[in-house]
Coordinates of C-alpha atoms and ligand atoms in Angstrom, one line a residue:
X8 CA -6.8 -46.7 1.4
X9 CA -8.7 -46.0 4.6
X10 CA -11.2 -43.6 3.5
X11 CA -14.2 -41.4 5.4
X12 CA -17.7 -40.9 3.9
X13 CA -19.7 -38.5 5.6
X14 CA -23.0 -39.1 4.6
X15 CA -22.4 -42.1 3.7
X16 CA -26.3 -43.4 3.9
X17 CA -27.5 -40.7 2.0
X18 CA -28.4 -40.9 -2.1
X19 CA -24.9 -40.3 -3.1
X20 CA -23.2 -41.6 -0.2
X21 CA -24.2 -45.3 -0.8
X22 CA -23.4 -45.5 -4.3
X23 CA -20.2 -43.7 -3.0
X24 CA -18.9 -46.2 -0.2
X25 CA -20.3 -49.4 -2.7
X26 CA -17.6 -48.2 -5.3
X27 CA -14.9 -47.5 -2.8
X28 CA -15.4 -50.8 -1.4
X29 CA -15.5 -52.5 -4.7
X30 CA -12.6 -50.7 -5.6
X31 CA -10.6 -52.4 -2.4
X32 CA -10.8 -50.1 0.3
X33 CA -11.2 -49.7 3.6
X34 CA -14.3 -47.7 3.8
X35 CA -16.0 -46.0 7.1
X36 CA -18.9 -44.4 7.0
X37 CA -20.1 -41.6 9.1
X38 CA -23.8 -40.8 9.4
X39 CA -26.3 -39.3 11.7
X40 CA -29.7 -40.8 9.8
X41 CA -31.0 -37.3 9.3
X42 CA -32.4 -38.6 5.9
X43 CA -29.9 -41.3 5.2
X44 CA -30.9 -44.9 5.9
X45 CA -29.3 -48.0 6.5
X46 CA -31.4 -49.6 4.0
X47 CA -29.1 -48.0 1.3
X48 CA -26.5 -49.9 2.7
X49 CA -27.8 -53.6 3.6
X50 CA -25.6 -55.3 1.2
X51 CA -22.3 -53.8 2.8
X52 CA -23.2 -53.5 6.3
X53 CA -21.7 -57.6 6.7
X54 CA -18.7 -56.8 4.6
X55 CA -15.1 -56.9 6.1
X56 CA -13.9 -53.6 4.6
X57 CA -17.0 -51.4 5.5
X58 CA -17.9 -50.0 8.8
X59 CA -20.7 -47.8 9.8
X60 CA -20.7 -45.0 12.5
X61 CA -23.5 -43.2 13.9
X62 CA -22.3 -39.3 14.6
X63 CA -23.4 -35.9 13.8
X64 CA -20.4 -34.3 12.0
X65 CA -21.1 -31.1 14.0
X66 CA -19.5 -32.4 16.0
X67 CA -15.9 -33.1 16.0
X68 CA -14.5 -36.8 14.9
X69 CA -11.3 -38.3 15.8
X70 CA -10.3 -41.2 13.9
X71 CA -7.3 -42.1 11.0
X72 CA -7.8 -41.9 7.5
X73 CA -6.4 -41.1 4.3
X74 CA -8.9 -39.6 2.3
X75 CA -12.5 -37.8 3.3
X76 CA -15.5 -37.7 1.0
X77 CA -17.4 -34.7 2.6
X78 CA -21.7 -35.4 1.7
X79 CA -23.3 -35.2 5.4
X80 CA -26.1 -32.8 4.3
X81 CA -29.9 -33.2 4.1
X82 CA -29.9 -32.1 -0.5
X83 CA -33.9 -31.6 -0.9
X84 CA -35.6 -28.7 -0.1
X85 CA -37.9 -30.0 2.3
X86 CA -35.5 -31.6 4.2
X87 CA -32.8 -29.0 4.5
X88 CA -36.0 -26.6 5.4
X89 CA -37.4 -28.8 7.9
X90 CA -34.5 -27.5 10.4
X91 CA -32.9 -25.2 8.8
X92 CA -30.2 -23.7 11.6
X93 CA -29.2 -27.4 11.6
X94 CA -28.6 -27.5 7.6
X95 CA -26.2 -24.7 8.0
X96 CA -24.3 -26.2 10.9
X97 CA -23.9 -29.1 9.2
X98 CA -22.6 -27.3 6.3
X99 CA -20.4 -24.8 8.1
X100 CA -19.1 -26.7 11.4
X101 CA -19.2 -30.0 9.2
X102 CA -16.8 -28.4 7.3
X103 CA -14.8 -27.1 10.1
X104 CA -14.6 -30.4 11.8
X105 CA -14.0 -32.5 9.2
X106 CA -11.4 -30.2 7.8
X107 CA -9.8 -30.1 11.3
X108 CA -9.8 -34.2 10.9
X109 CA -8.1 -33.6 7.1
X110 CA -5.2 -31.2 8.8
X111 CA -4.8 -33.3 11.8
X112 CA -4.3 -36.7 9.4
X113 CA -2.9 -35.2 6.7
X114 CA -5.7 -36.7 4.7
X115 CA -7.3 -35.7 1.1
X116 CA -11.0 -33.9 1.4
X117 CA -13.2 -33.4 -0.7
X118 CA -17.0 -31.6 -0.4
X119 CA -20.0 -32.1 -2.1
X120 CA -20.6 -28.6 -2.8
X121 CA -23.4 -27.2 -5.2
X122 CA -25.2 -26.2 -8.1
X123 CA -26.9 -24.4 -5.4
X124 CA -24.1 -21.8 -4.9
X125 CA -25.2 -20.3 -8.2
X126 CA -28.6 -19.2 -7.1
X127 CA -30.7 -18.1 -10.1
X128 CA -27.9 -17.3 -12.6
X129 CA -27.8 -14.8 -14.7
X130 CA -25.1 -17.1 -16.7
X131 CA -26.2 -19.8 -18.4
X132 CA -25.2 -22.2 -18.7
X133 CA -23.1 -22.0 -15.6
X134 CA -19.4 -22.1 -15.4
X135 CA -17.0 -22.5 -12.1
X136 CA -16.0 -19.0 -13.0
X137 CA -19.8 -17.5 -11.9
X138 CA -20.0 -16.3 -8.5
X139 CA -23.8 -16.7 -8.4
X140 CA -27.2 -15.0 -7.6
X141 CA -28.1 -15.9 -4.8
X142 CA -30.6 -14.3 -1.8
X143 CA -29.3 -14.2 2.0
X144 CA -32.2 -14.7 3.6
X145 CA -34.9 -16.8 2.1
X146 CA -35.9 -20.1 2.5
X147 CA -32.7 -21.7 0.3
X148 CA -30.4 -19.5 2.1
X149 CA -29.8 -22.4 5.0
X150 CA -28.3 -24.7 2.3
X151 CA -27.2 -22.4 -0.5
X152 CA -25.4 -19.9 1.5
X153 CA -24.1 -22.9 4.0
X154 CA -22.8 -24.9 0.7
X155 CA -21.4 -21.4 -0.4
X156 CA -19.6 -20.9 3.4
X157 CA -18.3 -24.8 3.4
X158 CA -16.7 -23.5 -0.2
X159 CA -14.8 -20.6 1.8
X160 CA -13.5 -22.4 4.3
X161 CA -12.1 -25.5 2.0
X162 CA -10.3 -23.0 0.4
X163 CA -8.7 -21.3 3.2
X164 CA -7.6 -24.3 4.1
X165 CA -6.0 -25.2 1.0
X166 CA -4.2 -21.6 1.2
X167 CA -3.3 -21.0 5.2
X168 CA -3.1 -25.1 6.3
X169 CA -1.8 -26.9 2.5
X170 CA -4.9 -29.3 3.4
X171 CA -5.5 -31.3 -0.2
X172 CA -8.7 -30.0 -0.9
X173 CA -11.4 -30.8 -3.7
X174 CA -14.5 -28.7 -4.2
X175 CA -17.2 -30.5 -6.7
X176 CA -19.9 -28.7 -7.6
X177 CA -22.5 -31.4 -8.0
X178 CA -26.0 -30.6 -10.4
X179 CA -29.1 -32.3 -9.9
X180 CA -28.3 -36.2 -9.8
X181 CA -30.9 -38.9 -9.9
X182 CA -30.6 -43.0 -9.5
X183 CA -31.7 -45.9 -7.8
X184 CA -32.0 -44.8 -3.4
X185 CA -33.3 -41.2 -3.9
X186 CA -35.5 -41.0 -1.3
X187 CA -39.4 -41.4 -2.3
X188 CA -40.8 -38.4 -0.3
X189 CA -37.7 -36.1 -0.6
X190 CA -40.0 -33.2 -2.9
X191 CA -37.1 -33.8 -5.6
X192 CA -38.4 -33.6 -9.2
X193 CA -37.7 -37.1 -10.7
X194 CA -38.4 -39.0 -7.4
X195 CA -42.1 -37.2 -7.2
X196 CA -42.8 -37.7 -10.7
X197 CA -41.5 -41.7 -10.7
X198 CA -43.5 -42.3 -7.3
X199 CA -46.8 -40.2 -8.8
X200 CA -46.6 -42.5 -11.7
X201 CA -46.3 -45.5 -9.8
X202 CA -49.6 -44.8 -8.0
X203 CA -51.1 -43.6 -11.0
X204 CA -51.9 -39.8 -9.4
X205 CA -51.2 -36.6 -10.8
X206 CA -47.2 -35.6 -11.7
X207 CA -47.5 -32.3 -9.8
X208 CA -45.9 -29.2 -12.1
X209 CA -44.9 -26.0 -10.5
X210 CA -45.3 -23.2 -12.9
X211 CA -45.6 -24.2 -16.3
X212 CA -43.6 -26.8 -16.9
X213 CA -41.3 -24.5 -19.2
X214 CA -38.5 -24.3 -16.6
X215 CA -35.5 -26.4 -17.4
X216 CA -33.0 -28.9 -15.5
X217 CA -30.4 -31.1 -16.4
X218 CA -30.4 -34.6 -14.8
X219 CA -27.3 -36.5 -14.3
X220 CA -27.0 -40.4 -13.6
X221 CA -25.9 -41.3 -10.2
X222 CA -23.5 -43.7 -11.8
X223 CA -21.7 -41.3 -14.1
X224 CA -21.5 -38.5 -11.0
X225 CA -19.7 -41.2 -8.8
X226 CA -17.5 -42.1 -11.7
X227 CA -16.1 -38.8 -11.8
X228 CA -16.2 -38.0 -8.0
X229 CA -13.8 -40.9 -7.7
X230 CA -11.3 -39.9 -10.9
X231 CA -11.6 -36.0 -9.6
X232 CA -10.5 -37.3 -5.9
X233 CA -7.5 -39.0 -7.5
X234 CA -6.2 -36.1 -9.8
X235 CA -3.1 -34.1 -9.1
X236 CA -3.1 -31.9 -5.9
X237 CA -3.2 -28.6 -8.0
X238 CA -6.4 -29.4 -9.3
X239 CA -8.6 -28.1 -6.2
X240 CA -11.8 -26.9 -8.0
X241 CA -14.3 -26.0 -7.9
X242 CA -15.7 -28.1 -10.7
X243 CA -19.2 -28.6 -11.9
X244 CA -20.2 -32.0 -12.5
X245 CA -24.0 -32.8 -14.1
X246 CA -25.0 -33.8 -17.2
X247 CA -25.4 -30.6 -19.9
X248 CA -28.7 -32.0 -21.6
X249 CA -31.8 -29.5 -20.3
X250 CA -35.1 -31.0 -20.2
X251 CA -37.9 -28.9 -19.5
X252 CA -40.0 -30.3 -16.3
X253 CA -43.2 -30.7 -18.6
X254 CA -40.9 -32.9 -21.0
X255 CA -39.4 -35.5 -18.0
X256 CA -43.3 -35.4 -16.7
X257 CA -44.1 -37.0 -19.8
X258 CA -41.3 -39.2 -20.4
X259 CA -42.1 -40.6 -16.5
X260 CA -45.8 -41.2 -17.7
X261 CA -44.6 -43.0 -21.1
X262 CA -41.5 -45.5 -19.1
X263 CA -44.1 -46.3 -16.2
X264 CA -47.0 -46.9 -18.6
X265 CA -49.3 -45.2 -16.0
X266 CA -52.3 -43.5 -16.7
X267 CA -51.3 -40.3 -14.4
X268 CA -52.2 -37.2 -15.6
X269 CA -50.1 -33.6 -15.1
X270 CA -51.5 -30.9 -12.4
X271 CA -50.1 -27.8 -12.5
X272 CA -49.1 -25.7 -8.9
X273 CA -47.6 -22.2 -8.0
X274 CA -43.8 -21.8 -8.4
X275 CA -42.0 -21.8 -4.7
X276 CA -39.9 -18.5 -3.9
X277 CA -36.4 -18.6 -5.2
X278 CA -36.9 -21.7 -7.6
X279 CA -34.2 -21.3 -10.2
X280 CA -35.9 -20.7 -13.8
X281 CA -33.0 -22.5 -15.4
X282 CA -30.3 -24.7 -14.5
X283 CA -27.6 -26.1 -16.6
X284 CA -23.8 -26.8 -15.8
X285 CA -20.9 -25.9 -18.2
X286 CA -18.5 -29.4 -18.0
X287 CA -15.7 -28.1 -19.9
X288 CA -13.6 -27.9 -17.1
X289 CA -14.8 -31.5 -15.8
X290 CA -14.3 -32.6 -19.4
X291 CA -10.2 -30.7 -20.2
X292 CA -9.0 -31.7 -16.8
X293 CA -10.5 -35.3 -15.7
X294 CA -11.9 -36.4 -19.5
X295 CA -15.1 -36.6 -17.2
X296 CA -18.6 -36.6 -19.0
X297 CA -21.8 -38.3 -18.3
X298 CA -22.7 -41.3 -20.6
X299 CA -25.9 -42.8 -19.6
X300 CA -28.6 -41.1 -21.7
X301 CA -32.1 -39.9 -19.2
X302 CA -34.1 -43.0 -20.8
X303 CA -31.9 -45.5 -19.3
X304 CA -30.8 -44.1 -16.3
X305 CA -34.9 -43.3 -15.6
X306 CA -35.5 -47.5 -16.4
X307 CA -33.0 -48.1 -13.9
X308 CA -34.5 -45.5 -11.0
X309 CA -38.4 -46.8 -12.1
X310 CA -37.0 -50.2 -11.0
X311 CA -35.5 -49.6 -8.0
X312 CA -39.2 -47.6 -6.8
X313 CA -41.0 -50.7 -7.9
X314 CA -38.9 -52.7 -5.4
X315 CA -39.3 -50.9 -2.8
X316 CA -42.8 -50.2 -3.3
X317 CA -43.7 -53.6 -3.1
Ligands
NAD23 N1 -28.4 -35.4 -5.1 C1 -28.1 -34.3 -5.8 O1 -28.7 -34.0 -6.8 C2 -27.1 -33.3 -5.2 C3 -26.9 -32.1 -5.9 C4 -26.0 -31.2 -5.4 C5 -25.3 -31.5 -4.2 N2 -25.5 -32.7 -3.5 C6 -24.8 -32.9 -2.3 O2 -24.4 -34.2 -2.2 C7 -24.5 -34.6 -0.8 C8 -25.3 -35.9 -0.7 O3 -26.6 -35.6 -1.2 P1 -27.7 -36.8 -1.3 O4 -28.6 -36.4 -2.5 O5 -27.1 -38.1 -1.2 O6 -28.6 -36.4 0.0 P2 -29.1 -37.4 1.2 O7 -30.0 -36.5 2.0 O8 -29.6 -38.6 0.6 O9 -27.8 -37.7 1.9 C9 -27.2 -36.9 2.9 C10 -26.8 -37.8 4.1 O10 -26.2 -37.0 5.1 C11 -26.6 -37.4 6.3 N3 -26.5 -36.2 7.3 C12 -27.2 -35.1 7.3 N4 -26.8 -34.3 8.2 C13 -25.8 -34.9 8.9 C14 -25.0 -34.6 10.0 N5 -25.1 -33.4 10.6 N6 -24.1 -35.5 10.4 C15 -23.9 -36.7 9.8 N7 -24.7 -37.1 8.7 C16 -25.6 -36.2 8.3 C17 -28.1 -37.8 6.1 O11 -28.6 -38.7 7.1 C18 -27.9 -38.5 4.7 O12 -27.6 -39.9 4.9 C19 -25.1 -33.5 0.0 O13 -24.0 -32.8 0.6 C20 -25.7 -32.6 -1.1 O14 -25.7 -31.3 -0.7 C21 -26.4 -33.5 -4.0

């Protein structure tokens, strides 16, 4: 298969077009560098079946393919708020372009949609049937309410143009080429460790998350991509286990064997209290469900900071 993957030198996007290509396709990746890198990609950037193109998916693309992996989108707060009328035009006419592409080519698309389109639930944990909490006009509204629009017009698609869509839902994810200054919880905490300085809390600690391993969330990007057309989504991936933030400060402290301590901050506005994904869906339709326990998939992401820190 000749497959697009927009974003493709982001986090996810890597690990993404690695599989793919692994898998025997023909993989072409679409990136503007916003906050991907071509570092994530050195090992495929020589290999027949890869090809790498430098656009902004705001605008539109013309090329053929049969399947899209939609992830072009800064994921960290202070990336997406760094520019934030950009965020949502790369959410909303990234979606309308590469939709466009998927009617025009007939091709399969899915998006990397969002925990995010929850807000700060009032359901917990959260299932696809939630329509979220989730504020207009503050600082998260570029990327939640973007995510939320990209949602909307993926499935007006699917019902005016019969494009073959796919809506994941993605929950925090963590793994080897998260970005070490992207603000994101387990990337701060591993990088703070490293350099022996404080692991920076905001509020108490007592807030939860639920961290899933970038290996088990490609794994079932992959299967979900390949099931029957009726199964659209959305669907939440993540893994179900809640941690609270004090608990993964400590465990980062214990795995690095540094001699950090824990500082506590003031809570940013809108930061979700609690955040944990309801997989049954994931787990009826696709037999998806995370495997790698938060121990071993944090030895694996410690590594990968140690390498590049050196
Ligand atoms: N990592 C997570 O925990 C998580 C959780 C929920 C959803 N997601 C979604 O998954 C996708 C990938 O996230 P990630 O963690 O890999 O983030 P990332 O920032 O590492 O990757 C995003 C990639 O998109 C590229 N990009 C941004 N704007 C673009 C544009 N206009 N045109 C072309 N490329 C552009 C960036 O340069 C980067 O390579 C995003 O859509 C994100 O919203 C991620």
């Amino acid at each position: 298969m000749r497959i697009l993957v927009t974003g493709g030198a982001g986090f996810l996007g890597s690990h993404l077009c690695r599989e793919l290509v692994k898998q025997g396709n023909e993989v072409i990746c679409v990136d503007n560098f916003y906050t991907g890198s071509k570092n994530n990609l050195e090992d495929l950037l020589t290999h027949k079946n890869f090809e790498l193109i430098r656009h902004d998916i705001t605008f539109p693309l013309y090329i053929e393919i049969d399947q899209i992996y939609n992830l072009a989108c800064p994921a960290s707060p202070i990336h997406y708020q760094k520019d934030p009328v950009q965020t949502t035009k790369t959410s909303v006419h990234g979606a309308i372009n590469m939709l466009g592409l998927a009617k025009r080519t007939g091709a399969r698309i899915l998006q990397a949609s969002t925990s995010e389109v929850y807000g700060d639930p009032e359901v917990h944990p959260q299932v696809e049937s939630y329509w979220g909490k989730v504020n207009p006009i503050g600082i998260r509204s570029c990327y939640d309410e973007g995510k939320r629009c990209a949602e909307t017009l993926f499935f007006d698609y699917w019902r005016q143009h019969h494009t073959e869509i796919k809506v994941l839902r993605i929950f925090n994810t963590y793994g080897p080429h998260m970005h070490p200054d992207d603000g994101r919880v387990v990337s701060n905490f591993i990088v703070q460790a490293l350099n022996n300085s404080d692991l920076t809390i905001y509020g108490d600690g007592s807030q939860t998350r639920s961290f899933c391993y970038v290996d088990d969330l490609i794994r079932g990007m992959i299967n979900f991509m390949s099931s029957p057309v009726a199964l659209t989504g959305p669907i939440n991936m993540g893994n179900p286990s809640e941690f609270t933030i004090l608990e993964l400060a400590e465990k980062v402290i214990r795995l690095t064997g540094s001699r950090s301590k824990i500082a506590f901050r003031n809570l940013p506005q809108d930061d979700p209290k609690q955040r944990k994904p309801d997989i049954s869906l994931a787990s009826r339709d696709l037999g998806w469900g995370p495997t790698t326990e938060l121990e071993e998939g944090l030895i694996e992401t410690i590594k990968y900071f140690r390498s590049i820190q050196k």
